[in-house]
Amino acid sequence: MQASVGDKLLVHGRTVGHHDRTAEVLQVLGENGTPPYRVKFDDDGHEALMSPGPDTVVRHHPEAGAR
Protein backbone atom coordinates (compact mmCIF):
# COMPACT_ATOMS: atom_id res chain seq x y z
CA MET A 1 0.00 0.00 0.00
CA GLN A 2 1.23 3.47 -0.88
CA ALA A 3 -0.36 6.80 0.03
CA SER A 4 0.57 10.47 0.10
CA VAL A 5 -0.42 13.38 2.30
CA GLY A 6 -3.95 14.42 1.32
CA ASP A 7 -5.04 10.95 0.18
CA LYS A 8 -8.11 9.40 1.79
CA LEU A 9 -8.18 5.93 3.33
CA LEU A 10 -11.50 4.09 3.15
CA VAL A 11 -11.65 1.56 5.97
CA HIS A 12 -14.44 -0.97 5.39
CA GLY A 13 -16.47 -2.09 8.40
CA ARG A 14 -15.30 -5.56 9.39
CA THR A 15 -18.43 -6.85 11.08
CA VAL A 16 -22.17 -6.40 10.70
CA GLY A 17 -23.24 -3.09 12.17
CA HIS A 18 -19.89 -1.35 11.74
CA HIS A 19 -19.94 1.32 9.07
CA ASP A 20 -17.16 2.26 6.66
CA ARG A 21 -14.92 5.11 7.80
CA THR A 22 -12.74 7.54 5.89
CA ALA A 23 -9.58 9.21 7.09
CA GLU A 24 -7.27 11.81 5.55
CA VAL A 25 -3.55 11.05 5.50
CA LEU A 26 -1.81 13.85 7.42
CA GLN A 27 1.70 12.38 7.50
CA VAL A 28 3.47 9.43 5.89
CA LEU A 29 5.94 7.84 8.30
CA GLY A 30 7.11 4.91 6.15
CA GLU A 31 9.50 4.99 3.22
CA ASN A 32 8.19 5.74 -0.30
CA GLY A 33 4.58 6.22 0.80
CA THR A 34 4.29 3.04 2.86
CA PRO A 35 2.64 2.79 6.31
CA PRO A 36 2.43 3.78 9.05
CA TYR A 37 0.36 6.92 8.47
CA ARG A 38 -0.85 9.66 10.79
CA VAL A 39 -4.51 10.12 9.85
CA LYS A 40 -7.54 12.18 10.83
CA PHE A 41 -10.91 10.44 10.68
CA ASP A 42 -13.61 12.39 8.86
CA ASP A 43 -16.53 11.35 11.06
CA ASP A 44 -15.22 12.47 14.45
CA GLY A 45 -11.92 14.32 13.85
CA HIS A 46 -9.95 11.72 15.83
CA GLU A 47 -6.27 11.51 14.89
CA ALA A 48 -4.43 8.21 15.01
CA LEU A 49 -1.32 6.38 13.87
CA MET A 50 -2.45 3.69 11.43
CA SER A 51 -0.96 0.73 9.59
CA PRO A 52 -3.90 -0.20 7.33
CA GLY A 53 -4.88 -3.81 6.75
CA PRO A 54 -6.46 -5.54 3.76
CA ASP A 55 -9.86 -3.98 4.56
CA THR A 56 -8.55 -0.51 3.61
CA VAL A 57 -8.51 1.18 0.19
CA VAL A 58 -6.48 4.26 -0.77
CA ARG A 59 -8.30 7.01 -2.63
CA HIS A 60 -5.53 9.11 -4.11
CA HIS A 61 -5.82 12.89 -3.97
CA PRO A 62 -6.14 14.34 -7.49
CA GLU A 63 -3.02 16.03 -8.80
CA ALA A 64 -3.10 19.82 -8.46
CA GLY A 65 -2.60 20.37 -12.20
CA ALA A 66 -5.05 17.74 -13.46
CA ARG A 67 -8.43 19.15 -14.49
PDB file of N, CA and C in Angstrom:
ATOM      1  N   MET A   1       0.850  -1.170   0.000  1.00  0.00           N
ATOM      2  CA  MET A   1       0.000   0.000   0.000  1.00  0.00           C
ATOM      3  C   MET A   1       0.893   1.229   0.000  1.00  0.00           C
ATOM      4  N   GLN A   2       0.510   2.198  -0.832  1.00  0.00           N
ATOM      5  CA  GLN A   2       1.227   3.469  -0.875  1.00  0.00           C
ATOM      6  C   GLN A   2       0.221   4.607  -0.854  1.00  0.00           C
ATOM      7  N   ALA A   3       0.510   5.629  -0.064  1.00  0.00           N
ATOM      8  CA  ALA A   3      -0.355   6.800   0.031  1.00  0.00           C
ATOM      9  C   ALA A   3       0.513   8.038   0.196  1.00  0.00           C
ATOM     10  N   SER A   4      -0.097   9.179  -0.053  1.00  0.00           N
ATOM     11  CA  SER A   4       0.571  10.470   0.099  1.00  0.00           C
ATOM     12  C   SER A   4      -0.285  11.357   0.985  1.00  0.00           C
ATOM     13  N   VAL A   5       0.323  12.414   1.498  1.00  0.00           N
ATOM     14  CA  VAL A   5      -0.424  13.383   2.299  1.00  0.00           C
ATOM     15  C   VAL A   5      -1.579  13.910   1.442  1.00  0.00           C
ATOM     16  N   GLY A   6      -2.766  13.954   2.022  1.00  0.00           N
ATOM     17  CA  GLY A   6      -3.955  14.418   1.322  1.00  0.00           C
ATOM     18  C   GLY A   6      -4.811  13.297   0.770  1.00  0.00           C
ATOM     19  N   ASP A   7      -4.250  12.098   0.627  1.00  0.00           N
ATOM     20  CA  ASP A   7      -5.039  10.951   0.183  1.00  0.00           C
ATOM     21  C   ASP A   7      -6.056  10.583   1.262  1.00  0.00           C
ATOM     22  N   LYS A   8      -7.100   9.890   0.861  1.00  0.00           N
ATOM     23  CA  LYS A   8      -8.110   9.396   1.795  1.00  0.00           C
ATOM     24  C   LYS A   8      -7.978   7.884   1.898  1.00  0.00           C
ATOM     25  N   LEU A   9      -8.134   7.375   3.096  1.00  0.00           N
ATOM     26  CA  LEU A   9      -8.181   5.931   3.326  1.00  0.00           C
ATOM     27  C   LEU A   9      -9.628   5.567   3.630  1.00  0.00           C
ATOM     28  N   LEU A  10     -10.161   4.609   2.906  1.00  0.00           N
ATOM     29  CA  LEU A  10     -11.503   4.095   3.150  1.00  0.00           C
ATOM     30  C   LEU A  10     -11.338   2.772   3.883  1.00  0.00           C
ATOM     31  N   VAL A  11     -11.770   2.759   5.133  1.00  0.00           N
ATOM     32  CA  VAL A  11     -11.655   1.563   5.972  1.00  0.00           C
ATOM     33  C   VAL A  11     -13.034   0.914   6.028  1.00  0.00           C
ATOM     34  N   HIS A  12     -13.158  -0.267   5.424  1.00  0.00           N
ATOM     35  CA  HIS A  12     -14.439  -0.969   5.394  1.00  0.00           C
ATOM     36  C   HIS A  12     -14.751  -1.551   6.773  1.00  0.00           C
ATOM     37  N   GLY A  13     -16.035  -1.476   7.152  1.00  0.00           N
ATOM     38  CA  GLY A  13     -16.474  -2.089   8.399  1.00  0.00           C
ATOM     39  C   GLY A  13     -16.221  -3.587   8.343  1.00  0.00           C
ATOM     40  N   ARG A  14     -15.708  -4.148   9.424  1.00  0.00           N
ATOM     41  CA  ARG A  14     -15.302  -5.555   9.391  1.00  0.00           C
ATOM     42  C   ARG A  14     -16.361  -6.514   9.904  1.00  0.00           C
ATOM     43  N   THR A  15     -17.355  -5.989  10.581  1.00  0.00           N
ATOM     44  CA  THR A  15     -18.426  -6.852  11.080  1.00  0.00           C
ATOM     45  C   THR A  15     -19.769  -6.169  10.828  1.00  0.00           C
ATOM     46  N   VAL A  16     -20.834  -6.938  10.893  1.00  0.00           N
ATOM     47  CA  VAL A  16     -22.170  -6.400  10.701  1.00  0.00           C
ATOM     48  C   VAL A  16     -22.425  -5.310  11.734  1.00  0.00           C
ATOM     49  N   GLY A  17     -22.938  -4.190  11.266  1.00  0.00           N
ATOM     50  CA  GLY A  17     -23.242  -3.087  12.173  1.00  0.00           C
ATOM     51  C   GLY A  17     -22.147  -2.039  12.246  1.00  0.00           C
ATOM     52  N   HIS A  18     -20.960  -2.346  11.764  1.00  0.00           N
ATOM     53  CA  HIS A  18     -19.885  -1.351  11.740  1.00  0.00           C
ATOM     54  C   HIS A  18     -19.851  -0.711  10.366  1.00  0.00           C
ATOM     55  N   HIS A  19     -19.910   0.610  10.340  1.00  0.00           N
ATOM     56  CA  HIS A  19     -19.940   1.324   9.071  1.00  0.00           C
ATOM     57  C   HIS A  19     -18.522   1.569   8.540  1.00  0.00           C
ATOM     58  N   ASP A  20     -18.444   1.876   7.252  1.00  0.00           N
ATOM     59  CA  ASP A  20     -17.162   2.264   6.656  1.00  0.00           C
ATOM     60  C   ASP A  20     -16.750   3.623   7.213  1.00  0.00           C
ATOM     61  N   ARG A  21     -15.445   3.834   7.317  1.00  0.00           N
ATOM     62  CA  ARG A  21     -14.921   5.113   7.802  1.00  0.00           C
ATOM     63  C   ARG A  21     -13.888   5.628   6.807  1.00  0.00           C
ATOM     64  N   THR A  22     -13.779   6.943   6.714  1.00  0.00           N
ATOM     65  CA  THR A  22     -12.740   7.542   5.887  1.00  0.00           C
ATOM     66  C   THR A  22     -11.835   8.388   6.764  1.00  0.00           C
ATOM     67  N   ALA A  23     -10.573   8.431   6.356  1.00  0.00           N
ATOM     68  CA  ALA A  23      -9.578   9.209   7.093  1.00  0.00           C
ATOM     69  C   ALA A  23      -8.642   9.872   6.093  1.00  0.00           C
ATOM     70  N   GLU A  24      -8.235  11.093   6.394  1.00  0.00           N
ATOM     71  CA  GLU A  24      -7.275  11.805   5.551  1.00  0.00           C
ATOM     72  C   GLU A  24      -5.873  11.540   6.056  1.00  0.00           C
ATOM     73  N   VAL A  25      -4.951  11.262   5.134  1.00  0.00           N
ATOM     74  CA  VAL A  25      -3.552  11.052   5.496  1.00  0.00           C
ATOM     75  C   VAL A  25      -2.920  12.417   5.778  1.00  0.00           C
ATOM     76  N   LEU A  26      -2.448  12.608   7.010  1.00  0.00           N
ATOM     77  CA  LEU A  26      -1.808  13.855   7.418  1.00  0.00           C
ATOM     78  C   LEU A  26      -0.291  13.771   7.301  1.00  0.00           C
ATOM     79  N   GLN A  27       0.247  12.573   7.511  1.00  0.00           N
ATOM     80  CA  GLN A  27       1.701  12.378   7.497  1.00  0.00           C
ATOM     81  C   GLN A  27       2.005  10.936   7.128  1.00  0.00           C
ATOM     82  N   VAL A  28       3.002  10.760   6.277  1.00  0.00           N
ATOM     83  CA  VAL A  28       3.469   9.426   5.891  1.00  0.00           C
ATOM     84  C   VAL A  28       4.759   9.168   6.646  1.00  0.00           C
ATOM     85  N   LEU A  29       4.782   8.122   7.462  1.00  0.00           N
ATOM     86  CA  LEU A  29       5.942   7.839   8.300  1.00  0.00           C
ATOM     87  C   LEU A  29       6.824   6.730   7.746  1.00  0.00           C
ATOM     88  N   GLY A  30       6.328   5.973   6.774  1.00  0.00           N
ATOM     89  CA  GLY A  30       7.114   4.911   6.147  1.00  0.00           C
ATOM     90  C   GLY A  30       7.882   5.454   4.953  1.00  0.00           C
ATOM     91  N   GLU A  31       8.713   4.608   4.388  1.00  0.00           N
ATOM     92  CA  GLU A  31       9.501   4.989   3.218  1.00  0.00           C
ATOM     93  C   GLU A  31       8.672   4.856   1.951  1.00  0.00           C
ATOM     94  N   ASN A  32       8.834   5.783   1.020  1.00  0.00           N
ATOM     95  CA  ASN A  32       8.194   5.735  -0.299  1.00  0.00           C
ATOM     96  C   ASN A  32       6.678   5.568  -0.232  1.00  0.00           C
ATOM     97  N   GLY A  33       6.041   6.232   0.719  1.00  0.00           N
ATOM     98  CA  GLY A  33       4.584   6.218   0.802  1.00  0.00           C
ATOM     99  C   GLY A  33       3.976   5.033   1.522  1.00  0.00           C
ATOM    100  N   THR A  34       4.809   4.221   2.161  1.00  0.00           N
ATOM    101  CA  THR A  34       4.292   3.041   2.859  1.00  0.00           C
ATOM    102  C   THR A  34       3.904   3.383   4.297  1.00  0.00           C
ATOM    103  N   PRO A  35       3.045   2.560   4.914  1.00  0.00           N
ATOM    104  CA  PRO A  35       2.639   2.792   6.308  1.00  0.00           C
ATOM    105  C   PRO A  35       3.824   2.725   7.257  1.00  0.00           C
ATOM    106  N   PRO A  36       3.651   3.258   8.440  1.00  0.00           N
ATOM    107  CA  PRO A  36       2.429   3.779   9.050  1.00  0.00           C
ATOM    108  C   PRO A  36       2.125   5.210   8.592  1.00  0.00           C
ATOM    109  N   TYR A  37       0.845   5.594   8.811  1.00  0.00           N
ATOM    110  CA  TYR A  37       0.362   6.919   8.467  1.00  0.00           C
ATOM    111  C   TYR A  37      -0.246   7.574   9.698  1.00  0.00           C
ATOM    112  N   ARG A  38      -0.084   8.891   9.800  1.00  0.00           N
ATOM    113  CA  ARG A  38      -0.849   9.656  10.787  1.00  0.00           C
ATOM    114  C   ARG A  38      -2.071  10.151  10.039  1.00  0.00           C
ATOM    115  N   VAL A  39      -3.264   9.829  10.547  1.00  0.00           N
ATOM    116  CA  VAL A  39      -4.511  10.123   9.845  1.00  0.00           C
ATOM    117  C   VAL A  39      -5.479  10.872  10.758  1.00  0.00           C
ATOM    118  N   LYS A  40      -6.446  11.524  10.103  1.00  0.00           N
ATOM    119  CA  LYS A  40      -7.543  12.180  10.826  1.00  0.00           C
ATOM    120  C   LYS A  40      -8.846  11.640  10.253  1.00  0.00           C
ATOM    121  N   PHE A  41      -9.655  11.022  11.117  1.00  0.00           N
ATOM    122  CA  PHE A  41     -10.914  10.439  10.679  1.00  0.00           C
ATOM    123  C   PHE A  41     -11.938  11.529  10.414  1.00  0.00           C
ATOM    124  N   ASP A  42     -12.654  11.380   9.287  1.00  0.00           N
ATOM    125  CA  ASP A  42     -13.611  12.394   8.858  1.00  0.00           C
ATOM    126  C   ASP A  42     -14.838  12.475   9.758  1.00  0.00           C
ATOM    127  N   ASP A  43     -15.274  11.350  10.320  1.00  0.00           N
ATOM    128  CA  ASP A  43     -16.533  11.349  11.064  1.00  0.00           C
ATOM    129  C   ASP A  43     -16.448  12.000  12.437  1.00  0.00           C
ATOM    130  N   ASP A  44     -15.298  11.897  13.099  1.00  0.00           N
ATOM    131  CA  ASP A  44     -15.216  12.468  14.453  1.00  0.00           C
ATOM    132  C   ASP A  44     -13.978  13.318  14.708  1.00  0.00           C
ATOM    133  N   GLY A  45     -13.105  13.471  13.698  1.00  0.00           N
ATOM    134  CA  GLY A  45     -11.921  14.316  13.851  1.00  0.00           C
ATOM    135  C   GLY A  45     -10.790  13.686  14.643  1.00  0.00           C
ATOM    136  N   HIS A  46     -10.970  12.430  15.048  1.00  0.00           N
ATOM    137  CA  HIS A  46      -9.953  11.723  15.832  1.00  0.00           C
ATOM    138  C   HIS A  46      -8.698  11.512  14.987  1.00  0.00           C
ATOM    139  N   GLU A  47      -7.534  11.779  15.561  1.00  0.00           N
ATOM    140  CA  GLU A  47      -6.269  11.515  14.887  1.00  0.00           C
ATOM    141  C   GLU A  47      -5.645  10.260  15.466  1.00  0.00           C
ATOM    142  N   ALA A  48      -5.014   9.474  14.579  1.00  0.00           N
ATOM    143  CA  ALA A  48      -4.427   8.215  15.015  1.00  0.00           C
ATOM    144  C   ALA A  48      -3.245   7.853  14.126  1.00  0.00           C
ATOM    145  N   LEU A  49      -2.401   6.987  14.641  1.00  0.00           N
ATOM    146  CA  LEU A  49      -1.324   6.376  13.875  1.00  0.00           C
ATOM    147  C   LEU A  49      -1.890   5.067  13.350  1.00  0.00           C
ATOM    148  N   MET A  50      -1.751   4.826  12.033  1.00  0.00           N
ATOM    149  CA  MET A  50      -2.449   3.693  11.429  1.00  0.00           C
ATOM    150  C   MET A  50      -1.547   2.941  10.465  1.00  0.00           C
ATOM    151  N   SER A  51      -1.577   1.632  10.571  1.00  0.00           N
ATOM    152  CA  SER A  51      -0.962   0.732   9.586  1.00  0.00           C
ATOM    153  C   SER A  51      -2.112  -0.071   8.997  1.00  0.00           C
ATOM    154  N   PRO A  52      -2.677   0.397   7.873  1.00  0.00           N
ATOM    155  CA  PRO A  52      -3.901  -0.203   7.334  1.00  0.00           C
ATOM    156  C   PRO A  52      -3.748  -1.669   6.959  1.00  0.00           C
ATOM    157  N   GLY A  53      -4.830  -2.397   7.122  1.00  0.00           N
ATOM    158  CA  GLY A  53      -4.880  -3.807   6.747  1.00  0.00           C
ATOM    159  C   GLY A  53      -5.553  -3.993   5.398  1.00  0.00           C
ATOM    160  N   PRO A  54      -5.878  -5.233   5.059  1.00  0.00           N
ATOM    161  CA  PRO A  54      -6.464  -5.542   3.757  1.00  0.00           C
ATOM    162  C   PRO A  54      -7.889  -5.017   3.574  1.00  0.00           C
ATOM    163  N   ASP A  55      -8.504  -4.523   4.646  1.00  0.00           N
ATOM    164  CA  ASP A  55      -9.855  -3.976   4.558  1.00  0.00           C
ATOM    165  C   ASP A  55      -9.853  -2.479   4.247  1.00  0.00           C
ATOM    166  N   THR A  56      -8.692  -1.937   3.872  1.00  0.00           N
ATOM    167  CA  THR A  56      -8.545  -0.508   3.609  1.00  0.00           C
ATOM    168  C   THR A  56      -8.168  -0.259   2.153  1.00  0.00           C
ATOM    169  N   VAL A  57      -8.775   0.785   1.576  1.00  0.00           N
ATOM    170  CA  VAL A  57      -8.513   1.176   0.195  1.00  0.00           C
ATOM    171  C   VAL A  57      -8.008   2.613   0.189  1.00  0.00           C
ATOM    172  N   VAL A  58      -6.993   2.902  -0.639  1.00  0.00           N
ATOM    173  CA  VAL A  58      -6.476   4.261  -0.772  1.00  0.00           C
ATOM    174  C   VAL A  58      -7.213   4.968  -1.899  1.00  0.00           C
ATOM    175  N   ARG A  59      -7.725   6.136  -1.608  1.00  0.00           N
ATOM    176  CA  ARG A  59      -8.304   7.007  -2.633  1.00  0.00           C
ATOM    177  C   ARG A  59      -7.334   8.164  -2.795  1.00  0.00           C
ATOM    178  N   HIS A  60      -6.582   8.122  -3.892  1.00  0.00           N
ATOM    179  CA  HIS A  60      -5.533   9.110  -4.105  1.00  0.00           C
ATOM    180  C   HIS A  60      -6.111  10.495  -4.378  1.00  0.00           C
ATOM    181  N   HIS A  61      -5.453  11.490  -3.782  1.00  0.00           N
ATOM    182  CA  HIS A  61      -5.820  12.892  -3.975  1.00  0.00           C
ATOM    183  C   HIS A  61      -5.501  13.288  -5.417  1.00  0.00           C
ATOM    184  N   PRO A  62      -6.428  13.933  -6.118  1.00  0.00           N
ATOM    185  CA  PRO A  62      -6.138  14.337  -7.495  1.00  0.00           C
ATOM    186  C   PRO A  62      -4.947  15.287  -7.565  1.00  0.00           C
ATOM    187  N   GLU A  63      -4.172  15.149  -8.610  1.00  0.00           N
ATOM    188  CA  GLU A  63      -3.025  16.031  -8.795  1.00  0.00           C
ATOM    189  C   GLU A  63      -3.509  17.469  -8.935  1.00  0.00           C
ATOM    190  N   ALA A  64      -2.714  18.399  -8.437  1.00  0.00           N
ATOM    191  CA  ALA A  64      -3.097  19.818  -8.456  1.00  0.00           C
ATOM    192  C   ALA A  64      -3.299  20.329  -9.879  1.00  0.00           C
ATOM    193  N   GLY A  65      -2.501  19.867 -10.853  1.00  0.00           N
ATOM    194  CA  GLY A  65      -2.596  20.374 -12.200  1.00  0.00           C
ATOM    195  C   GLY A  65      -3.603  19.651 -13.075  1.00  0.00           C
ATOM    196  N   ALA A  66      -4.125  18.527 -12.633  1.00  0.00           N
ATOM    197  CA  ALA A  66      -5.049  17.741 -13.461  1.00  0.00           C
ATOM    198  C   ALA A  66      -6.455  18.296 -13.354  1.00  0.00           C
ATOM    199  N   ARG A  67      -7.041  18.650 -14.467  1.00  0.00           N
ATOM    200  CA  ARG A  67      -8.429  19.150 -14.489  1.00  0.00           C
ATOM    201  C   ARG A  67      -9.093  18.717 -15.740  1.00  0.00           C
TER     202      ARG A  67
END
